[in-house]
mmCIF file with all atom_site columns, C-alpha atoms in Angstrom:
data_model
loop_
_atom_site.group_PDB
_atom_site.id
_atom_site.type_symbol
_atom_site.label_atom_id
_atom_site.label_alt_id
_atom_site.label_comp_id
_atom_site.label_asym_id
_atom_site.label_entity_id
_atom_site.label_seq_id
_atom_site.pdbx_PDB_ins_code
_atom_site.Cartn_x
_atom_site.Cartn_y
_atom_site.Cartn_z
_atom_site.occupancy
_atom_site.B_iso_or_equiv
_atom_site.pdbx_formal_charge
_atom_site.auth_seq_id
_atom_site.auth_comp_id
_atom_site.auth_asym_id
_atom_site.auth_atom_id
_atom_site.pdbx_PDB_model_num
ATOM 1   C CA . ARG A 1 1   ? 96.665  84.285  129.982 1.00 75.00 ? 1   ARG A CA 1
ATOM 2   C CA . LYS A 1 2   ? 95.580  84.034  126.344 1.00 84.00 ? 2   LYS A CA 1
ATOM 3   C CA . GLU A 1 3   ? 94.874  80.560  125.024 1.00 89.00 ? 3   GLU A CA 1
ATOM 4   C CA . VAL A 1 4   ? 97.185  81.093  122.037 1.00 95.00 ? 4   VAL A CA 1
ATOM 5   C CA . GLU A 1 5   ? 100.040 83.608  122.099 1.00 95.00 ? 5   GLU A CA 1
ATOM 6   C CA . GLN A 1 6   ? 102.263 84.682  119.229 1.00 95.00 ? 6   GLN A CA 1
ATOM 7   C CA . ASP A 1 7   ? 105.193 87.002  118.628 1.00 88.00 ? 7   ASP A CA 1
ATOM 8   C CA . PRO A 1 8   ? 103.518 90.368  118.021 1.00 80.00 ? 8   PRO A CA 1
ATOM 9   C CA . GLY A 1 9   ? 105.783 91.414  115.169 1.00 89.00 ? 9   GLY A CA 1
ATOM 10  C CA . PRO A 1 10  ? 105.901 93.010  112.746 1.00 95.00 ? 10  PRO A CA 1
ATOM 11  C CA . PHE A 1 11  ? 108.794 91.236  111.127 1.00 96.00 ? 11  PHE A CA 1
ATOM 12  C CA . ASN A 1 12  ? 110.522 93.206  108.380 1.00 97.00 ? 12  ASN A CA 1
ATOM 13  C CA . VAL A 1 13  ? 112.863 91.041  106.302 1.00 97.00 ? 13  VAL A CA 1
ATOM 14  C CA . PRO A 1 14  ? 114.573 91.287  102.900 1.00 97.00 ? 14  PRO A CA 1
ATOM 15  C CA . GLU A 1 15  ? 113.743 88.915  100.088 1.00 98.00 ? 15  GLU A CA 1
ATOM 16  C CA . GLY A 1 16  ? 115.594 85.660  100.455 1.00 98.00 ? 16  GLY A CA 1
ATOM 17  C CA . ALA A 1 17  ? 115.779 85.807  104.244 1.00 98.00 ? 17  ALA A CA 1
ATOM 18  C CA . THR A 1 18  ? 114.748 83.044  106.596 1.00 98.00 ? 18  THR A CA 1
ATOM 19  C CA . VAL A 1 19  ? 112.202 84.015  109.228 1.00 97.00 ? 19  VAL A CA 1
ATOM 20  C CA . ALA A 1 20  ? 110.769 82.063  112.154 1.00 96.00 ? 20  ALA A CA 1
ATOM 21  C CA . PHE A 1 21  ? 107.521 82.589  114.032 1.00 96.00 ? 21  PHE A CA 1
ATOM 22  C CA . ASN A 1 22  ? 106.775 81.198  117.464 1.00 95.00 ? 22  ASN A CA 1
ATOM 23  C CA . CYS A 1 23  ? 103.530 80.365  119.187 1.00 96.00 ? 23  CYS A CA 1
ATOM 24  C CA . THR A 1 24  ? 102.588 78.968  122.582 1.00 96.00 ? 24  THR A CA 1
ATOM 25  C CA . TYR A 1 25  ? 99.277  77.537  123.756 1.00 95.00 ? 25  TYR A CA 1
ATOM 26  C CA . SER A 1 26  ? 97.960  77.218  127.270 1.00 93.00 ? 26  SER A CA 1
ATOM 27  C CA . ASN A 1 27  ? 95.605  74.226  127.154 1.00 88.00 ? 27  ASN A CA 1
ATOM 28  C CA . SER A 1 28  ? 97.466  70.934  127.370 1.00 84.00 ? 28  SER A CA 1
ATOM 29  C CA . ALA A 1 29  ? 94.380  69.175  125.986 1.00 82.00 ? 29  ALA A CA 1
ATOM 30  C CA . SER A 1 30  ? 94.826  70.940  122.658 1.00 85.00 ? 30  SER A CA 1
ATOM 31  C CA . GLN A 1 31  ? 94.466  68.394  119.937 1.00 82.00 ? 31  GLN A CA 1
ATOM 32  C CA . SER A 1 32  ? 95.256  69.840  116.526 1.00 89.00 ? 32  SER A CA 1
ATOM 33  C CA . PHE A 1 33  ? 97.527  72.647  115.380 1.00 93.00 ? 33  PHE A CA 1
ATOM 34  C CA . PHE A 1 34  ? 97.699  74.780  112.270 1.00 94.00 ? 34  PHE A CA 1
ATOM 35  C CA . TRP A 1 35  ? 99.109  77.869  110.652 1.00 96.00 ? 35  TRP A CA 1
ATOM 36  C CA . TYR A 1 36  ? 96.739  80.092  108.696 1.00 97.00 ? 36  TYR A CA 1
ATOM 37  C CA . ARG A 1 37  ? 97.659  83.029  106.517 1.00 97.00 ? 37  ARG A CA 1
ATOM 38  C CA . GLN A 1 38  ? 95.637  86.231  106.274 1.00 96.00 ? 38  GLN A CA 1
ATOM 39  C CA . ASP A 1 39  ? 96.263  88.877  103.643 1.00 95.00 ? 39  ASP A CA 1
ATOM 40  C CA . CYS A 1 40  ? 95.245  92.467  104.297 1.00 92.00 ? 40  CYS A CA 1
ATOM 41  C CA . ARG A 1 41  ? 91.441  92.836  104.249 1.00 88.00 ? 41  ARG A CA 1
ATOM 42  C CA . LYS A 1 42  ? 90.995  89.183  103.299 1.00 92.00 ? 42  LYS A CA 1
ATOM 43  C CA . GLU A 1 43  ? 89.743  86.145  105.137 1.00 93.00 ? 43  GLU A CA 1
ATOM 44  C CA . PRO A 1 44  ? 92.171  83.683  106.793 1.00 95.00 ? 44  PRO A CA 1
ATOM 45  C CA . LYS A 1 45  ? 93.209  80.641  104.760 1.00 94.00 ? 45  LYS A CA 1
ATOM 46  C CA . LEU A 1 46  ? 94.872  77.442  105.849 1.00 93.00 ? 46  LEU A CA 1
ATOM 47  C CA . LEU A 1 47  ? 98.626  77.457  105.234 1.00 96.00 ? 47  LEU A CA 1
ATOM 48  C CA . MET A 1 48  ? 99.528  74.108  106.764 1.00 95.00 ? 48  MET A CA 1
ATOM 49  C CA . SER A 1 49  ? 98.776  71.648  109.508 1.00 92.00 ? 49  SER A CA 1
ATOM 50  C CA . VAL A 1 50  ? 101.367 71.023  112.212 1.00 93.00 ? 50  VAL A CA 1
ATOM 51  C CA . TYR A 1 51  ? 102.277 67.463  113.180 1.00 88.00 ? 51  TYR A CA 1
ATOM 52  C CA . SER A 1 52  ? 104.247 66.187  116.146 1.00 86.00 ? 52  SER A CA 1
ATOM 53  C CA . SER A 1 53  ? 106.989 64.852  113.906 1.00 88.00 ? 53  SER A CA 1
ATOM 54  C CA . GLY A 1 54  ? 107.351 68.189  112.166 1.00 88.00 ? 54  GLY A CA 1
ATOM 55  C CA . ASN A 1 55  ? 106.357 68.737  108.565 1.00 93.00 ? 55  ASN A CA 1
ATOM 56  C CA . GLU A 1 56  ? 107.519 70.633  105.538 1.00 94.00 ? 56  GLU A CA 1
ATOM 57  C CA . ASP A 1 57  ? 105.714 72.119  102.567 1.00 94.00 ? 57  ASP A CA 1
ATOM 58  C CA . GLY A 1 58  ? 108.138 73.663  100.099 1.00 96.00 ? 58  GLY A CA 1
ATOM 59  C CA . ARG A 1 59  ? 109.771 76.653  101.779 1.00 98.00 ? 59  ARG A CA 1
ATOM 60  C CA . PHE A 1 60  ? 107.620 76.285  104.898 1.00 98.00 ? 60  PHE A CA 1
ATOM 61  C CA . THR A 1 61  ? 108.459 74.086  107.889 1.00 97.00 ? 61  THR A CA 1
ATOM 62  C CA . ALA A 1 62  ? 106.208 73.666  110.913 1.00 97.00 ? 62  ALA A CA 1
ATOM 63  C CA . GLN A 1 63  ? 107.145 72.071  114.208 1.00 96.00 ? 63  GLN A CA 1
ATOM 64  C CA . LEU A 1 64  ? 105.253 71.147  117.354 1.00 95.00 ? 64  LEU A CA 1
ATOM 65  C CA . ASN A 1 65  ? 106.596 70.529  120.847 1.00 94.00 ? 65  ASN A CA 1
ATOM 66  C CA . ARG A 1 66  ? 103.749 69.163  122.962 1.00 92.00 ? 66  ARG A CA 1
ATOM 67  C CA . ALA A 1 67  ? 105.831 69.052  126.148 1.00 92.00 ? 67  ALA A CA 1
ATOM 68  C CA . SER A 1 68  ? 106.583 72.770  125.902 1.00 93.00 ? 68  SER A CA 1
ATOM 69  C CA . GLN A 1 69  ? 103.221 73.589  124.286 1.00 94.00 ? 69  GLN A CA 1
ATOM 70  C CA . TYR A 1 70  ? 105.066 75.392  121.533 1.00 94.00 ? 70  TYR A CA 1
ATOM 71  C CA . ILE A 1 71  ? 104.543 75.642  117.781 1.00 96.00 ? 71  ILE A CA 1
ATOM 72  C CA . SER A 1 72  ? 106.821 77.208  115.200 1.00 96.00 ? 72  SER A CA 1
ATOM 73  C CA . LEU A 1 73  ? 106.770 78.169  111.539 1.00 97.00 ? 73  LEU A CA 1
ATOM 74  C CA . LEU A 1 74  ? 109.936 78.649  109.497 1.00 97.00 ? 74  LEU A CA 1
ATOM 75  C CA . ILE A 1 75  ? 109.870 80.354  106.114 1.00 98.00 ? 75  ILE A CA 1
ATOM 76  C CA . ARG A 1 76  ? 112.976 79.980  103.981 1.00 98.00 ? 76  ARG A CA 1
ATOM 77  C CA . ASP A 1 77  ? 113.942 82.114  100.986 1.00 98.00 ? 77  ASP A CA 1
ATOM 78  C CA . SER A 1 78  ? 111.238 84.693  101.689 1.00 98.00 ? 78  SER A CA 1
ATOM 79  C CA . LYS A 1 79  ? 109.312 86.098  98.722  1.00 98.00 ? 79  LYS A CA 1
ATOM 80  C CA . LEU A 1 80  ? 107.531 89.419  98.422  1.00 98.00 ? 80  LEU A CA 1
ATOM 81  C CA . SER A 1 81  ? 104.311 87.429  98.163  1.00 97.00 ? 81  SER A CA 1
ATOM 82  C CA . ASP A 1 82  ? 104.885 85.974  101.646 1.00 98.00 ? 82  ASP A CA 1
ATOM 83  C CA . SER A 1 83  ? 103.975 89.366  103.136 1.00 98.00 ? 83  SER A CA 1
ATOM 84  C CA . ALA A 1 84  ? 100.888 88.674  105.227 1.00 97.00 ? 84  ALA A CA 1
ATOM 85  C CA . THR A 1 85  ? 99.745  87.963  108.768 1.00 97.00 ? 85  THR A CA 1
ATOM 86  C CA . TYR A 1 86  ? 100.435 84.449  110.017 1.00 98.00 ? 86  TYR A CA 1
ATOM 87  C CA . LEU A 1 87  ? 97.945  83.054  112.503 1.00 97.00 ? 87  LEU A CA 1
ATOM 88  C CA . CYS A 1 88  ? 98.701  80.231  114.904 1.00 97.00 ? 88  CYS A CA 1
ATOM 89  C CA . VAL A 1 89  ? 95.612  78.047  115.389 1.00 95.00 ? 89  VAL A CA 1
ATOM 90  C CA . VAL A 1 90  ? 94.766  75.403  117.981 1.00 93.00 ? 90  VAL A CA 1
ATOM 91  C CA . THR A 1 91  ? 91.766  73.093  118.164 1.00 90.00 ? 91  THR A CA 1
ATOM 92  C CA . LEU A 1 92  ? 90.448  71.849  121.487 1.00 83.00 ? 92  LEU A CA 1
ATOM 93  C CA . ASN A 1 93  ? 88.396  68.686  121.680 1.00 75.00 ? 93  ASN A CA 1
ATOM 94  C CA . THR A 1 94  ? 85.920  69.788  124.306 1.00 70.00 ? 94  THR A CA 1
ATOM 95  C CA . GLY A 1 95  ? 83.053  67.723  123.035 1.00 67.00 ? 95  GLY A CA 1
ATOM 96  C CA . GLY A 1 96  ? 83.105  69.816  119.926 1.00 68.00 ? 96  GLY A CA 1
ATOM 97  C CA . PHE A 1 97  ? 86.081  71.186  118.027 1.00 77.00 ? 97  PHE A CA 1
ATOM 98  C CA . LYS A 1 98  ? 86.564  74.696  119.337 1.00 84.00 ? 98  LYS A CA 1
ATOM 99  C CA . THR A 1 99  ? 89.164  76.378  117.137 1.00 89.00 ? 99  THR A CA 1
ATOM 100 C CA . ILE A 1 100 ? 91.181  79.216  118.650 1.00 92.00 ? 100 ILE A CA 1
ATOM 101 C CA . PHE A 1 101 ? 93.286  81.723  116.696 1.00 95.00 ? 101 PHE A CA 1
ATOM 102 C CA . GLY A 1 102 ? 96.278  83.656  117.944 1.00 96.00 ? 102 GLY A CA 1
ATOM 103 C CA . ALA A 1 103 ? 96.492  87.406  117.379 1.00 95.00 ? 103 ALA A CA 1
ATOM 104 C CA . GLY A 1 104 ? 98.785  86.865  114.405 1.00 96.00 ? 104 GLY A CA 1
ATOM 105 C CA . THR A 1 105 ? 102.275 87.953  113.429 1.00 96.00 ? 105 THR A CA 1
ATOM 106 C CA . ARG A 1 106 ? 102.631 90.447  110.615 1.00 96.00 ? 106 ARG A CA 1
ATOM 107 C CA . LEU A 1 107 ? 105.387 89.791  108.066 1.00 97.00 ? 107 LEU A CA 1
ATOM 108 C CA . PHE A 1 108 ? 106.700 92.348  105.605 1.00 97.00 ? 108 PHE A CA 1
ATOM 109 C CA . VAL A 1 109 ? 109.118 91.071  102.966 1.00 98.00 ? 109 VAL A CA 1
ATOM 110 C CA . LYS A 1 110 ? 110.956 93.851  101.142 1.00 97.00 ? 110 LYS A CA 1
ATOM 111 C CA . ALA A 1 111 ? 112.851 93.874  97.852  1.00 95.00 ? 111 ALA A CA 1
ATOM 112 C CA . ASP B 2 1   ? 81.353  79.672  93.439  1.00 53.00 ? 1   ASP B CA 1
ATOM 113 C CA . THR B 2 2   ? 80.240  77.345  96.244  1.00 75.00 ? 2   THR B CA 1
ATOM 114 C CA . GLY B 2 3   ? 82.304  78.902  99.018  1.00 93.00 ? 3   GLY B CA 1
ATOM 115 C CA . VAL B 2 4   ? 81.036  80.321  102.305 1.00 96.00 ? 4   VAL B CA 1
ATOM 116 C CA . SER B 2 5   ? 78.694  83.233  101.708 1.00 97.00 ? 5   SER B CA 1
ATOM 117 C CA . GLN B 2 6   ? 77.950  86.011  104.182 1.00 98.00 ? 6   GLN B CA 1
ATOM 118 C CA . ASP B 2 7   ? 75.348  88.725  103.978 1.00 97.00 ? 7   ASP B CA 1
ATOM 119 C CA . PRO B 2 8   ? 75.457  91.680  104.188 1.00 97.00 ? 8   PRO B CA 1
ATOM 120 C CA . ARG B 2 9   ? 79.062  92.639  103.395 1.00 96.00 ? 9   ARG B CA 1
ATOM 121 C CA . HIS B 2 10  ? 78.711  95.892  105.295 1.00 97.00 ? 10  HIS B CA 1
ATOM 122 C CA . LYS B 2 11  ? 76.289  97.102  107.938 1.00 98.00 ? 11  LYS B CA 1
ATOM 123 C CA . ILE B 2 12  ? 76.143  100.553 109.506 1.00 98.00 ? 12  ILE B CA 1
ATOM 124 C CA . THR B 2 13  ? 73.750  100.918 112.396 1.00 98.00 ? 13  THR B CA 1
ATOM 125 C CA . LYS B 2 14  ? 73.044  103.286 115.223 1.00 98.00 ? 14  LYS B CA 1
ATOM 126 C CA . ARG B 2 15  ? 73.786  102.355 118.804 1.00 97.00 ? 15  ARG B CA 1
ATOM 127 C CA . GLY B 2 16  ? 70.886  100.531 120.389 1.00 97.00 ? 16  GLY B CA 1
ATOM 128 C CA . GLN B 2 17  ? 69.596  98.966  117.189 1.00 98.00 ? 17  GLN B CA 1
ATOM 129 C CA . ASN B 2 18  ? 69.440  95.221  116.547 1.00 98.00 ? 18  ASN B CA 1
ATOM 130 C CA . VAL B 2 19  ? 71.299  93.660  113.623 1.00 98.00 ? 19  VAL B CA 1
ATOM 131 C CA . THR B 2 20  ? 71.237  90.189  112.086 1.00 98.00 ? 20  THR B CA 1
ATOM 132 C CA . PHE B 2 21  ? 73.842  88.609  109.849 1.00 98.00 ? 21  PHE B CA 1
ATOM 133 C CA . ARG B 2 22  ? 73.501  85.509  107.711 1.00 98.00 ? 22  ARG B CA 1
ATOM 134 C CA . CYS B 2 23  ? 76.008  82.833  106.778 1.00 98.00 ? 23  CYS B CA 1
ATOM 135 C CA . ASP B 2 24  ? 75.576  80.120  104.159 1.00 97.00 ? 24  ASP B CA 1
ATOM 136 C CA . PRO B 2 25  ? 78.286  77.472  104.606 1.00 96.00 ? 25  PRO B CA 1
ATOM 137 C CA . ILE B 2 26  ? 79.692  75.132  101.989 1.00 94.00 ? 26  ILE B CA 1
ATOM 138 C CA . SER B 2 27  ? 76.866  72.687  101.413 1.00 91.00 ? 27  SER B CA 1
ATOM 139 C CA . GLU B 2 28  ? 78.531  69.472  102.582 1.00 87.00 ? 28  GLU B CA 1
ATOM 140 C CA . HIS B 2 29  ? 80.054  71.073  105.690 1.00 91.00 ? 29  HIS B CA 1
ATOM 141 C CA . ASN B 2 30  ? 78.308  70.274  108.957 1.00 90.00 ? 30  ASN B CA 1
ATOM 142 C CA . ARG B 2 31  ? 80.439  72.451  111.242 1.00 92.00 ? 31  ARG B CA 1
ATOM 143 C CA . LEU B 2 32  ? 79.902  76.201  111.329 1.00 95.00 ? 32  LEU B CA 1
ATOM 144 C CA . TYR B 2 33  ? 81.819  78.812  113.296 1.00 95.00 ? 33  TYR B CA 1
ATOM 145 C CA . TRP B 2 34  ? 81.334  82.501  114.039 1.00 97.00 ? 34  TRP B CA 1
ATOM 146 C CA . TYR B 2 35  ? 84.300  84.743  114.815 1.00 97.00 ? 35  TYR B CA 1
ATOM 147 C CA . ARG B 2 36  ? 84.763  88.457  115.436 1.00 96.00 ? 36  ARG B CA 1
ATOM 148 C CA . GLN B 2 37  ? 87.901  90.263  114.293 1.00 96.00 ? 37  GLN B CA 1
ATOM 149 C CA . THR B 2 38  ? 89.107  93.773  115.056 1.00 95.00 ? 38  THR B CA 1
ATOM 150 C CA . LEU B 2 39  ? 92.064  95.577  113.528 1.00 90.00 ? 39  LEU B CA 1
ATOM 151 C CA . GLY B 2 40  ? 95.402  94.056  114.453 1.00 88.00 ? 40  GLY B CA 1
ATOM 152 C CA . GLN B 2 41  ? 93.867  91.055  116.192 1.00 92.00 ? 41  GLN B CA 1
ATOM 153 C CA . GLY B 2 42  ? 93.241  87.480  115.178 1.00 94.00 ? 42  GLY B CA 1
ATOM 154 C CA . PRO B 2 43  ? 89.732  86.087  114.805 1.00 95.00 ? 43  PRO B CA 1
ATOM 155 C CA . GLU B 2 44  ? 88.071  85.815  118.213 1.00 94.00 ? 44  GLU B CA 1
ATOM 156 C CA . PHE B 2 45  ? 85.924  82.716  118.719 1.00 93.00 ? 45  PHE B CA 1
ATOM 157 C CA . LEU B 2 46  ? 82.241  83.439  119.321 1.00 94.00 ? 46  LEU B CA 1
ATOM 158 C CA . THR B 2 47  ? 80.341  80.195  118.812 1.00 94.00 ? 47  THR B CA 1
ATOM 159 C CA . TYR B 2 48  ? 80.330  76.869  117.003 1.00 91.00 ? 48  TYR B CA 1
ATOM 160 C CA . PHE B 2 49  ? 77.673  74.533  115.580 1.00 92.00 ? 49  PHE B CA 1
ATOM 161 C CA . GLN B 2 50  ? 77.803  70.875  114.686 1.00 90.00 ? 50  GLN B CA 1
ATOM 162 C CA . ASN B 2 51  ? 74.804  70.510  112.378 1.00 91.00 ? 51  ASN B CA 1
ATOM 163 C CA . GLU B 2 52  ? 71.995  72.363  114.172 1.00 91.00 ? 52  GLU B CA 1
ATOM 164 C CA . ALA B 2 53  ? 73.456  71.926  117.677 1.00 91.00 ? 53  ALA B CA 1
ATOM 165 C CA . GLN B 2 54  ? 75.285  74.870  119.226 1.00 90.00 ? 54  GLN B CA 1
ATOM 166 C CA . LEU B 2 55  ? 78.132  73.087  121.011 1.00 87.00 ? 55  LEU B CA 1
ATOM 167 C CA . GLU B 2 56  ? 80.229  75.993  122.235 1.00 86.00 ? 56  GLU B CA 1
ATOM 168 C CA . LYS B 2 57  ? 79.646  79.633  123.045 1.00 87.00 ? 57  LYS B CA 1
ATOM 169 C CA . SER B 2 58  ? 82.343  82.011  124.146 1.00 88.00 ? 58  SER B CA 1
ATOM 170 C CA . ARG B 2 59  ? 82.077  83.379  127.662 1.00 81.00 ? 59  ARG B CA 1
ATOM 171 C CA . LEU B 2 60  ? 83.063  86.683  126.122 1.00 72.00 ? 60  LEU B CA 1
ATOM 172 C CA . LEU B 2 61  ? 79.650  86.916  124.532 1.00 73.00 ? 61  LEU B CA 1
ATOM 173 C CA . SER B 2 62  ? 77.060  88.827  126.434 1.00 74.00 ? 62  SER B CA 1
ATOM 174 C CA . ASP B 2 63  ? 73.393  87.943  126.370 1.00 87.00 ? 63  ASP B CA 1
ATOM 175 C CA . ARG B 2 64  ? 72.988  90.450  123.562 1.00 93.00 ? 64  ARG B CA 1
ATOM 176 C CA . PHE B 2 65  ? 74.475  87.965  121.099 1.00 94.00 ? 65  PHE B CA 1
ATOM 177 C CA . SER B 2 66  ? 72.589  84.957  119.821 1.00 93.00 ? 66  SER B CA 1
ATOM 178 C CA . ALA B 2 67  ? 73.215  82.559  116.989 1.00 95.00 ? 67  ALA B CA 1
ATOM 179 C CA . GLU B 2 68  ? 71.016  79.945  115.373 1.00 95.00 ? 68  GLU B CA 1
ATOM 180 C CA . ARG B 2 69  ? 71.360  77.244  112.798 1.00 95.00 ? 69  ARG B CA 1
ATOM 181 C CA . PRO B 2 70  ? 67.818  75.885  112.691 1.00 91.00 ? 70  PRO B CA 1
ATOM 182 C CA . LYS B 2 71  ? 68.120  73.278  109.968 1.00 87.00 ? 71  LYS B CA 1
ATOM 183 C CA . GLY B 2 72  ? 71.800  72.608  110.119 1.00 85.00 ? 72  GLY B CA 1
ATOM 184 C CA . SER B 2 73  ? 72.421  74.622  106.975 1.00 91.00 ? 73  SER B CA 1
ATOM 185 C CA . PHE B 2 74  ? 72.574  78.436  107.058 1.00 96.00 ? 74  PHE B CA 1
ATOM 186 C CA . SER B 2 75  ? 73.169  80.315  110.308 1.00 97.00 ? 75  SER B CA 1
ATOM 187 C CA . THR B 2 76  ? 72.228  83.725  111.661 1.00 97.00 ? 76  THR B CA 1
ATOM 188 C CA . LEU B 2 77  ? 74.026  85.858  114.224 1.00 97.00 ? 77  LEU B CA 1
ATOM 189 C CA . GLU B 2 78  ? 71.947  88.515  115.954 1.00 96.00 ? 78  GLU B CA 1
ATOM 190 C CA . ILE B 2 79  ? 73.247  91.350  118.075 1.00 96.00 ? 79  ILE B CA 1
ATOM 191 C CA . GLN B 2 80  ? 70.669  93.166  120.155 1.00 96.00 ? 80  GLN B CA 1
ATOM 192 C CA . ARG B 2 81  ? 71.023  96.709  121.456 1.00 96.00 ? 81  ARG B CA 1
ATOM 193 C CA . THR B 2 82  ? 74.289  97.265  119.599 1.00 97.00 ? 82  THR B CA 1
ATOM 194 C CA . GLU B 2 83  ? 77.120  99.178  121.256 1.00 96.00 ? 83  GLU B CA 1
ATOM 195 C CA . GLN B 2 84  ? 80.058  100.978 119.666 1.00 96.00 ? 84  GLN B CA 1
ATOM 196 C CA . GLY B 2 85  ? 82.346  98.234  120.957 1.00 95.00 ? 85  GLY B CA 1
ATOM 197 C CA . ASP B 2 86  ? 80.522  95.760  118.725 1.00 96.00 ? 86  ASP B CA 1
ATOM 198 C CA . SER B 2 87  ? 82.066  97.398  115.656 1.00 97.00 ? 87  SER B CA 1
ATOM 199 C CA . ALA B 2 88  ? 84.197  94.706  114.028 1.00 97.00 ? 88  ALA B CA 1
ATOM 200 C CA . MET B 2 89  ? 84.401  92.247  111.169 1.00 97.00 ? 89  MET B CA 1
ATOM 201 C CA . TYR B 2 90  ? 82.182  89.222  111.803 1.00 98.00 ? 90  TYR B CA 1
ATOM 202 C CA . LEU B 2 91  ? 83.533  86.119  110.094 1.00 97.00 ? 91  LEU B CA 1
ATOM 203 C CA . CYS B 2 92  ? 81.746  82.859  109.450 1.00 97.00 ? 92  CYS B CA 1
ATOM 204 C CA . ALA B 2 93  ? 83.611  79.655  108.658 1.00 96.00 ? 93  ALA B CA 1
ATOM 205 C CA . SER B 2 94  ? 82.590  76.102  107.904 1.00 94.00 ? 94  SER B CA 1
ATOM 206 C CA . SER B 2 95  ? 84.333  72.755  107.830 1.00 91.00 ? 95  SER B CA 1
ATOM 207 C CA . ARG B 2 96  ? 83.649  69.089  107.301 1.00 87.00 ? 96  ARG B CA 1
ATOM 208 C CA . GLY B 2 97  ? 82.862  67.279  110.512 1.00 72.00 ? 97  GLY B CA 1
ATOM 209 C CA . ASP B 2 98  ? 83.355  63.601  109.837 1.00 63.00 ? 98  ASP B CA 1
ATOM 210 C CA . ARG B 2 99  ? 86.242  63.348  112.273 1.00 62.00 ? 99  ARG B CA 1
ATOM 211 C CA . GLY B 2 100 ? 88.929  65.406  113.902 1.00 63.00 ? 100 GLY B CA 1
ATOM 212 C CA . HIS B 2 101 ? 89.721  68.786  112.494 1.00 69.00 ? 101 HIS B CA 1
ATOM 213 C CA . SER B 2 102 ? 89.402  69.760  108.894 1.00 80.00 ? 102 SER B CA 1
ATOM 214 C CA . PRO B 2 103 ? 90.398  73.177  107.546 1.00 84.00 ? 103 PRO B CA 1
ATOM 215 C CA . LEU B 2 104 ? 88.088  76.100  108.163 1.00 91.00 ? 104 LEU B CA 1
ATOM 216 C CA . HIS B 2 105 ? 86.827  77.853  105.048 1.00 93.00 ? 105 HIS B CA 1
ATOM 217 C CA . PHE B 2 106 ? 85.951  81.455  105.763 1.00 95.00 ? 106 PHE B CA 1
ATOM 218 C CA . GLY B 2 107 ? 83.469  83.771  104.145 1.00 96.00 ? 107 GLY B CA 1
ATOM 219 C CA . ASN B 2 108 ? 84.359  87.350  103.220 1.00 95.00 ? 108 ASN B CA 1
ATOM 220 C CA . GLY B 2 109 ? 82.859  88.597  106.470 1.00 96.00 ? 109 GLY B CA 1
ATOM 221 C CA . THR B 2 110 ? 80.315  91.230  107.475 1.00 97.00 ? 110 THR B CA 1
ATOM 222 C CA . ARG B 2 111 ? 81.819  94.529  108.574 1.00 97.00 ? 111 ARG B CA 1
ATOM 223 C CA . LEU B 2 112 ? 79.691  96.131  111.279 1.00 98.00 ? 112 LEU B CA 1
ATOM 224 C CA . THR B 2 113 ? 79.995  99.812  112.162 1.00 98.00 ? 113 THR B CA 1
ATOM 225 C CA . VAL B 2 114 ? 78.004  101.067 115.132 1.00 98.00 ? 114 VAL B CA 1
ATOM 226 C CA . THR B 2 115 ? 77.684  104.845 115.251 1.00 97.00 ? 115 THR B CA 1
#
């Protein structure tokens, strides 16, 4: 079983749509959770951290369910510029801070 | 620009040759990570340094891969006796290590092609 699993996608949505991405992680000792964004042929960049209480950043909402080992990302009012790959990221405190990326979910937002 | 710097950007080598890549992290960052990424996949963890100490190494790595960070600043990743399956983008990232997790800042990567 992979340490971090995501919906494979791709997701094709029209502008203005709401889209949700799911992610599960296998290690219950996982400590920190994040969503990164990666544009085509670019390096990944942090989108937002994910907190147990849930958190929102503009059109983006992230939620964490530690009991189910599940993370989600909701994008409201999708823009063309949201087209990218969204990577679910988990950090394990194993003496260091090993950071594991999911395979990513590709999003295409169309006019 | 004081971001993460990787060199070279591209490397084409013949199977069986050794290659070495360099990463210069953001100067105040004491954590440094190496990842490998192939098309359609997320970055795959290879190894991680806290200052000059290599704290984690993926079990996926064979003995052909070695990484160093001798003075806790720049790092090198060497692949010996390259194989076609080693063809990938090799990404370096750094972060601050005072406590917990801080965001990873990635370099532009080194694209390796093994012919």
